[in-house]
Amino acid sequence: MKQGLLHLTFGTAFGFVISRNGAADFDAMYEMFLFRDAHLFVVMAISTAATTAGLWFLRTQRIPLPGNRPIRWSFRPIHRGSVIGALIFGVGWGVSGACPGTALVQFGSGHLIALSTVAGVICGTWLYGPLNRHVLKWPLTSCE
Amino acid sequence: MELASVHFWPAWLGGLCVALIAVAYPVLTGRLLGVSGLYDLLLTSLRKRPAEETQTVSSMAELEAALAAATLEAFGDDVVADGEPGAVSGASDPEVAQVLAATFSPTRTRPLFLVGLILGAALASLSAGDSWTLTSLGSHFDERFGGDLVVGVVSLFVSGCMIGLGTRIAGGCTSGHGISGLACFQVGSFVSTATFWTTGTLVAWLFFWGLS
């Protein structure tokens, strides 16, 4: 219950911030892709730089965390899917202007049509299971 | 035409807020922020219905996992560390540990983040007084799809499939690879982010020139 509320709160905060940043706005995304407006480039650069500093601080200072629960640092080495997966995702991103998170933010912002993207993301995510089991047969990777 | 970004928070404020969440998230949940994996968890949690969890057990490991699941059900997931197999006694056997880890991952609570994204966006939209445009994503969207609703819906669905499949194959998306992965200097994240960013840009350019 407590955990559920925590994840819901984080999601709400992230959705609010993404929406106010314009990161889920189709027009703003297109203006970034077409190099007409640097706004989203700058948002991404600042967020990545500040997150790098914050996570570096957490890792090196080893400050005590609530409940003494250690952080599960995920390692993401290059694997067979790094490029091909990103290529497929990139095509979907370029056309829809959405990624898995921003598709939901678009829907929450009142764009009912974004439900189509969300449904697609769910189908694509599901498709990976049988595709990997029967065709690719790669060791499972996860975005955790 | 007025730039879309004039309606949004200044980039420095927005960037810092994203970073604040991306750093606070692992502090309070024990995991790095990444959205695409939550879709996978959502599907996993929907597959694991309570009725299926009462099926007969065929090994000691499954029995132990079933007992652990019952404990989890009764006392909540706060009594055990977040998916840490070592937190449960008797989990020294790697096979048992693996089953327990899968059992204890709070698959039912983490996807609530996705519900939160919708709520947060609705709150932001309402507080800013944005008008809701149900069948469009914006003026560029209308321009690209010529206002044809069916073409728009089908294109978005096919794109969504590519987003879901691609992020699963690559093992991350703009948040998992683009923010958390880059911030942890992960080579795979650099490669994936550079690839999807370049591809997205090229596709947008082709799309733009092809339709204009």
Short mmCIF file of C-alpha atoms in Angstrom, two decimals:
data_model
loop_
_atom_site.label_atom_id
_atom_site.label_comp_id
_atom_site.label_asym_id
_atom_site.label_seq_id
_atom_site.Cartn_x
_atom_site.Cartn_y
_atom_site.Cartn_z
CA MET A 1 0.00 0.00 0.00
CA LYS A 2 2.74 2.39 1.08
CA GLN A 3 4.88 1.28 -1.87
CA GLY A 4 1.97 1.72 -4.26
CA LEU A 5 1.38 5.27 -3.08
CA LEU A 6 5.08 6.03 -3.44
CA HIS A 7 5.18 4.86 -7.06
CA LEU A 8 1.93 6.66 -7.83
CA THR A 9 3.31 9.89 -6.34
CA PHE A 10 6.56 9.62 -8.28
CA GLY A 11 4.62 8.98 -11.48
CA THR A 12 2.36 11.97 -10.82
CA ALA A 13 5.32 14.26 -10.17
CA PHE A 14 7.16 13.01 -13.27
CA GLY A 15 4.03 13.35 -15.42
CA PHE A 16 3.50 16.91 -14.17
CA VAL A 17 7.11 17.90 -14.84
CA ILE A 18 7.25 16.25 -18.29
CA SER A 19 4.05 18.02 -19.24
CA ARG A 20 5.29 21.44 -18.08
CA ASN A 21 8.60 20.86 -19.89
CA GLY A 22 6.83 20.26 -23.16
CA ALA A 23 8.61 16.92 -23.52
CA ALA A 24 5.29 15.30 -24.42
CA ASP A 25 4.23 18.08 -26.76
CA PHE A 26 4.22 16.90 -30.37
CA ASP A 27 4.95 20.39 -31.73
CA ALA A 28 7.81 21.01 -29.30
CA MET A 29 9.27 17.57 -30.09
CA TYR A 30 9.11 18.26 -33.81
CA GLU A 31 10.72 21.65 -33.36
CA MET A 32 13.57 19.86 -31.57
CA PHE A 33 13.90 17.20 -34.29
CA LEU A 34 13.90 19.85 -37.02
CA PHE A 35 16.45 22.01 -35.11
CA ARG A 36 14.07 24.93 -34.92
CA ASP A 37 14.07 25.19 -31.14
CA ALA A 38 16.71 24.04 -28.65
CA HIS A 39 14.35 24.01 -25.65
CA LEU A 40 14.04 20.21 -25.29
CA PHE A 41 17.76 19.69 -26.04
CA VAL A 42 18.59 22.03 -23.16
CA VAL A 43 16.05 20.38 -20.83
CA MET A 44 17.57 16.96 -21.61
CA ALA A 45 21.15 18.21 -21.22
CA ILE A 46 20.45 19.89 -17.87
CA SER A 47 18.46 16.95 -16.52
CA THR A 48 21.12 14.42 -17.53
CA ALA A 49 23.97 16.56 -16.16
CA ALA A 50 22.20 17.20 -12.85
CA THR A 51 21.15 13.54 -12.54
CA THR A 52 24.76 12.49 -13.19
CA ALA A 53 25.91 14.76 -10.35
CA GLY A 54 23.17 13.53 -8.01
CA LEU A 55 23.71 9.81 -8.66
CA TRP A 56 27.49 10.25 -8.47
CA PHE A 57 27.01 11.84 -5.05
CA LEU A 58 24.80 8.94 -3.92
CA ARG A 59 27.30 6.36 -5.12
CA THR A 60 30.47 7.92 -3.79
CA GLN A 61 29.26 9.37 -0.50
CA ARG A 62 27.29 6.24 0.41
CA ILE A 63 24.82 8.26 2.45
CA PRO A 64 22.44 6.14 4.54
CA LEU A 65 19.21 5.58 2.64
CA PRO A 66 15.72 5.31 4.16
CA GLY A 67 15.16 1.79 5.50
CA ASN A 68 18.81 0.96 4.81
CA ARG A 69 17.68 -0.33 1.45
CA PRO A 70 20.54 -0.43 -1.02
CA ILE A 71 20.09 1.02 -4.50
CA ARG A 72 20.09 -1.61 -7.24
CA TRP A 73 22.42 -0.01 -9.76
CA SER A 74 21.61 -1.44 -13.17
CA PHE A 75 24.39 -2.09 -15.63
CA ARG A 76 23.71 -1.51 -19.27
CA PRO A 77 26.56 -2.82 -21.39
CA ILE A 78 26.33 -2.90 -25.20
CA HIS A 79 24.42 -6.00 -26.29
CA ARG A 80 22.96 -7.32 -29.52
CA GLY A 81 19.81 -5.25 -29.10
CA SER A 82 21.43 -1.90 -28.23
CA VAL A 83 21.50 -0.61 -31.80
CA ILE A 84 18.71 -2.55 -33.53
CA GLY A 85 16.27 -1.92 -30.67
CA ALA A 86 17.13 1.77 -30.59
CA LEU A 87 16.68 1.96 -34.38
CA ILE A 88 13.17 0.51 -34.14
CA PHE A 89 12.32 2.78 -31.20
CA GLY A 90 13.78 5.79 -33.03
CA VAL A 91 11.47 5.27 -36.01
CA GLY A 92 8.44 5.10 -33.71
CA TRP A 93 9.64 8.15 -31.78
CA GLY A 94 10.24 10.14 -34.98
CA VAL A 95 6.74 9.52 -36.30
CA SER A 96 4.69 9.75 -33.10
CA GLY A 97 6.86 12.23 -31.17
CA ALA A 98 6.35 10.00 -28.13
CA CYS A 99 8.30 7.59 -25.97
CA PRO A 100 6.73 5.12 -23.50
CA GLY A 101 6.33 7.75 -20.76
CA THR A 102 5.33 10.72 -22.86
CA ALA A 103 2.59 8.76 -24.67
CA LEU A 104 0.79 8.49 -21.32
CA VAL A 105 1.47 12.15 -20.57
CA GLN A 106 -0.03 13.11 -23.94
CA PHE A 107 -3.14 11.12 -23.04
CA GLY A 108 -3.31 12.70 -19.56
CA SER A 109 -3.01 16.14 -21.15
CA GLY A 110 -6.29 15.56 -22.95
CA HIS A 111 -5.11 14.10 -26.25
CA LEU A 112 -7.40 11.07 -26.43
CA ILE A 113 -5.73 10.05 -29.70
CA ALA A 114 -2.52 9.26 -27.78
CA LEU A 115 -4.33 6.18 -26.42
CA SER A 116 -3.54 4.70 -29.80
CA THR A 117 0.19 5.15 -29.13
CA VAL A 118 -0.21 3.72 -25.62
CA ALA A 119 -2.05 0.67 -27.00
CA GLY A 120 0.75 0.23 -29.52
CA VAL A 121 3.44 0.43 -26.83
CA ILE A 122 1.63 -2.26 -24.83
CA CYS A 123 1.33 -4.48 -27.94
CA GLY A 124 4.99 -3.93 -28.84
CA THR A 125 6.10 -4.72 -25.30
CA TRP A 126 4.04 -7.91 -25.34
CA LEU A 127 5.35 -8.84 -28.79
CA TYR A 128 8.91 -8.93 -27.50
CA GLY A 129 8.13 -12.02 -25.38
CA PRO A 130 7.12 -14.41 -28.21
CA LEU A 131 9.60 -12.80 -30.62
CA ASN A 132 12.46 -13.47 -28.25
CA ARG A 133 11.24 -16.95 -27.30
CA HIS A 134 10.81 -18.17 -30.87
CA VAL A 135 13.06 -16.04 -33.08
CA LEU A 136 15.74 -14.03 -31.33
CA LYS A 137 16.38 -16.37 -28.37
CA TRP A 138 18.54 -13.75 -26.65
CA PRO A 139 19.17 -13.76 -22.92
CA LEU A 140 16.49 -11.56 -21.36
CA THR A 141 17.32 -7.92 -20.83
CA SER A 142 15.26 -5.59 -18.75
CA CYS A 143 14.89 -1.89 -18.22
CA GLU A 144 15.10 -1.90 -14.45
CA MET B 1 4.85 30.65 -36.20
CA GLU B 2 5.35 30.96 -32.46
CA LEU B 3 7.67 28.35 -30.93
CA ALA B 4 5.85 25.74 -28.84
CA SER B 5 8.38 26.05 -26.00
CA VAL B 6 7.28 29.55 -24.99
CA HIS B 7 4.34 27.95 -23.16
CA PHE B 8 6.52 25.78 -20.96
CA TRP B 9 8.73 26.08 -17.91
CA PRO B 10 12.19 27.54 -18.52
CA ALA B 11 14.59 24.75 -19.56
CA TRP B 12 16.80 25.10 -16.45
CA LEU B 13 13.82 24.69 -14.11
CA GLY B 14 12.36 21.76 -16.04
CA GLY B 15 15.74 20.03 -16.33
CA LEU B 16 16.44 20.38 -12.60
CA CYS B 17 12.98 19.06 -11.69
CA VAL B 18 13.51 15.96 -13.87
CA ALA B 19 16.90 15.43 -12.21
CA LEU B 20 15.40 15.83 -8.74
CA ILE B 21 12.91 13.05 -9.50
CA ALA B 22 15.54 10.85 -11.20
CA VAL B 23 17.73 11.07 -8.07
CA ALA B 24 14.97 10.85 -5.45
CA TYR B 25 13.41 7.82 -7.17
CA PRO B 26 16.30 5.39 -6.49
CA VAL B 27 16.75 6.81 -2.99
CA LEU B 28 13.17 5.93 -2.04
CA THR B 29 12.48 2.90 -4.24
CA GLY B 30 15.93 1.30 -4.56
CA ARG B 31 15.86 1.27 -8.36
CA LEU B 32 16.89 3.60 -11.15
CA LEU B 33 14.17 5.44 -13.03
CA GLY B 34 13.09 3.80 -16.30
CA VAL B 35 9.60 3.85 -17.79
CA SER B 36 9.65 1.22 -20.57
CA GLY B 37 10.41 -1.63 -18.13
CA LEU B 38 7.26 -0.70 -16.20
CA TYR B 39 5.11 -1.62 -19.21
CA ASP B 40 6.76 -5.03 -19.11
CA LEU B 41 6.05 -5.28 -15.38
CA LEU B 42 2.45 -4.23 -15.97
CA LEU B 43 1.96 -7.09 -18.43
CA THR B 44 3.72 -9.50 -16.06
CA SER B 45 1.51 -8.46 -13.14
CA LEU B 46 -1.62 -8.86 -15.26
CA ARG B 47 -0.53 -12.37 -16.25
CA LYS B 48 0.12 -13.39 -12.64
CA ARG B 49 -3.46 -13.46 -11.49
CA PRO B 50 -4.12 -14.69 -7.94
CA ALA B 51 -5.90 -17.84 -9.25
CA GLU B 52 -2.78 -18.87 -11.12
CA GLU B 53 -0.67 -18.48 -8.03
CA THR B 54 -2.55 -21.27 -6.23
CA GLN B 55 -1.59 -23.96 -8.70
CA THR B 56 0.16 -27.10 -7.48
CA VAL B 57 3.84 -26.85 -6.75
CA SER B 58 6.33 -29.23 -8.26
CA SER B 59 9.53 -28.31 -6.47
CA MET B 60 10.80 -27.18 -3.10
CA ALA B 61 11.72 -23.83 -4.62
CA GLU B 62 8.19 -23.25 -5.85
CA LEU B 63 6.77 -24.23 -2.48
CA GLU B 64 9.08 -21.81 -0.71
CA ALA B 65 8.16 -19.11 -3.20
CA ALA B 66 4.46 -19.79 -2.68
CA LEU B 67 4.87 -19.50 1.10
CA ALA B 68 6.82 -16.31 0.65
CA ALA B 69 4.11 -14.95 -1.64
CA ALA B 70 1.48 -15.73 1.00
CA THR B 71 3.57 -13.86 3.58
CA LEU B 72 3.86 -10.99 1.18
CA GLU B 73 0.11 -10.99 0.64
CA ALA B 74 -0.56 -10.96 4.39
CA PHE B 75 2.02 -8.43 5.53
CA GLY B 76 2.65 -6.29 2.46
CA ASP B 77 5.89 -5.78 0.62
CA ASP B 78 7.35 -3.50 3.26
CA VAL B 79 8.47 -6.46 5.38
CA VAL B 80 10.95 -7.61 2.78
CA ALA B 81 13.58 -5.66 0.97
CA ASP B 82 12.59 -4.64 -2.52
CA GLY B 83 13.20 -7.79 -4.51
CA GLU B 84 16.40 -8.64 -2.68
CA PRO B 85 16.62 -12.42 -2.50
CA GLY B 86 19.14 -12.24 0.30
CA ALA B 87 16.54 -10.61 2.50
CA VAL B 88 14.73 -13.92 2.93
CA SER B 89 16.25 -16.67 5.02
CA GLY B 90 17.05 -19.85 3.17
CA ALA B 91 17.68 -18.04 -0.08
CA SER B 92 21.30 -19.03 -0.44
CA ASP B 93 20.54 -21.54 -3.19
CA PRO B 94 20.79 -19.53 -6.43
CA GLU B 95 17.76 -21.26 -7.95
CA VAL B 96 15.62 -20.58 -4.89
CA ALA B 97 16.97 -17.05 -4.73
CA GLN B 98 15.96 -16.47 -8.33
CA VAL B 99 12.41 -17.68 -7.74
CA LEU B 100 12.15 -15.61 -4.57
CA ALA B 101 13.51 -12.54 -6.30
CA ALA B 102 10.83 -12.89 -8.96
CA THR B 103 8.20 -13.42 -6.27
CA PHE B 104 9.21 -10.45 -4.17
CA SER B 105 9.56 -7.90 -6.95
CA PRO B 106 6.57 -5.67 -6.22
CA THR B 107 5.27 -6.07 -9.75
CA ARG B 108 1.81 -4.99 -8.69
CA THR B 109 2.84 -1.66 -7.20
CA ARG B 110 5.60 -0.36 -9.49
CA PRO B 111 3.39 0.00 -12.62
CA LEU B 112 1.28 2.50 -10.62
CA PHE B 113 3.96 4.94 -11.76
CA LEU B 114 2.33 4.74 -15.21
CA VAL B 115 -1.07 5.71 -13.75
CA GLY B 116 0.68 8.58 -12.00
CA LEU B 117 2.02 9.86 -15.32
CA ILE B 118 -1.55 10.28 -16.59
CA LEU B 119 -2.66 11.94 -13.34
CA GLY B 120 0.31 14.30 -13.27
CA ALA B 121 -0.23 15.31 -16.88
CA ALA B 122 -3.94 15.92 -16.22
CA LEU B 123 -3.09 18.08 -13.18
CA ALA B 124 -0.52 20.06 -15.17
CA SER B 125 -2.91 20.53 -18.04
CA LEU B 126 -5.79 21.62 -15.80
CA SER B 127 -3.65 23.97 -13.71
CA ALA B 128 -2.22 25.62 -16.83
CA GLY B 129 -5.69 25.94 -18.33
CA ASP B 130 -4.68 24.11 -21.53
CA SER B 131 -7.49 23.31 -23.91
CA TRP B 132 -8.02 19.60 -24.54
CA THR B 133 -7.72 18.54 -28.15
CA LEU B 134 -9.02 14.99 -28.24
CA THR B 135 -8.27 14.02 -31.83
CA SER B 136 -5.03 15.90 -32.42
CA LEU B 137 -1.60 16.24 -30.84
CA GLY B 138 -0.93 19.75 -32.14
CA SER B 139 -0.62 21.88 -35.25
CA HIS B 140 2.42 20.02 -36.62
CA PHE B 141 0.52 16.77 -36.11
CA ASP B 142 -2.45 18.05 -38.14
CA GLU B 143 -0.05 19.30 -40.81
CA ARG B 144 1.70 15.91 -41.05
CA PHE B 145 -1.40 13.74 -41.02
CA GLY B 146 -3.57 16.14 -42.98
CA GLY B 147 -6.27 16.05 -40.30
CA ASP B 148 -7.14 12.46 -41.29
CA LEU B 149 -8.15 10.79 -38.03
CA VAL B 150 -7.86 7.19 -39.26
CA VAL B 151 -4.38 7.72 -40.71
CA GLY B 152 -3.35 9.44 -37.48
CA VAL B 153 -4.68 6.68 -35.23
CA VAL B 154 -3.15 3.88 -37.33
CA SER B 155 0.21 5.67 -37.61
CA LEU B 156 0.33 6.25 -33.86
CA PHE B 157 -0.56 2.63 -33.13
CA VAL B 158 2.13 1.26 -35.47
CA SER B 159 4.64 3.77 -34.03
CA GLY B 160 3.62 2.70 -30.54
CA CYS B 161 4.28 -0.95 -31.43
CA MET B 162 7.76 0.03 -32.64
CA ILE B 163 8.36 2.04 -29.45
CA GLY B 164 7.31 -0.89 -27.24
CA LEU B 165 9.24 -3.51 -29.17
CA GLY B 166 12.31 -1.34 -29.76
CA THR B 167 12.67 -0.29 -26.14
CA ARG B 168 12.37 -3.94 -25.01
CA ILE B 169 15.04 -5.05 -27.47
CA ALA B 170 17.31 -2.13 -26.55
CA GLY B 171 16.56 -2.60 -22.84
CA GLY B 172 15.52 1.00 -22.17
CA CYS B 173 13.96 4.22 -23.40
CA THR B 174 14.55 7.97 -23.11
CA SER B 175 14.35 7.80 -19.31
CA GLY B 176 16.09 4.46 -18.65
CA HIS B 177 18.90 4.90 -21.19
CA GLY B 178 18.70 8.64 -21.85
CA ILE B 179 18.68 9.89 -18.26
CA SER B 180 19.51 7.11 -15.77
CA GLY B 181 21.85 5.16 -18.07
CA LEU B 182 23.82 8.17 -19.29
CA ALA B 183 24.04 9.50 -15.74
CA CYS B 184 25.68 6.22 -14.69
CA PHE B 185 28.09 6.29 -17.67
CA GLN B 186 26.70 3.07 -19.14
CA VAL B 187 28.18 2.34 -22.58
CA GLY B 188 25.06 0.53 -23.79
CA SER B 189 22.98 3.58 -22.88
CA PHE B 190 25.30 5.92 -24.82
CA VAL B 191 25.05 3.72 -27.91
CA SER B 192 21.28 3.27 -27.66
CA THR B 193 20.59 6.96 -26.92
CA ALA B 194 22.78 8.13 -29.81
CA THR B 195 21.05 5.64 -32.11
CA PHE B 196 17.44 6.43 -31.23
CA TRP B 197 18.08 10.17 -31.16
CA THR B 198 19.70 10.13 -34.61
CA THR B 199 17.02 7.81 -36.01
CA GLY B 200 14.20 9.90 -34.54
CA THR B 201 15.68 13.07 -36.01
CA LEU B 202 16.22 11.52 -39.46
CA VAL B 203 12.70 10.07 -39.53
CA ALA B 204 11.21 13.42 -38.51
CA TRP B 205 13.16 15.14 -41.31
CA LEU B 206 12.10 12.54 -43.89
CA PHE B 207 8.54 12.75 -42.65
CA PHE B 208 8.65 16.54 -42.84
CA TRP B 209 10.18 16.76 -46.30
CA GLY B 210 8.19 13.85 -47.66
CA LEU B 211 4.88 15.39 -46.75
CA SER B 212 5.58 19.06 -47.40
#
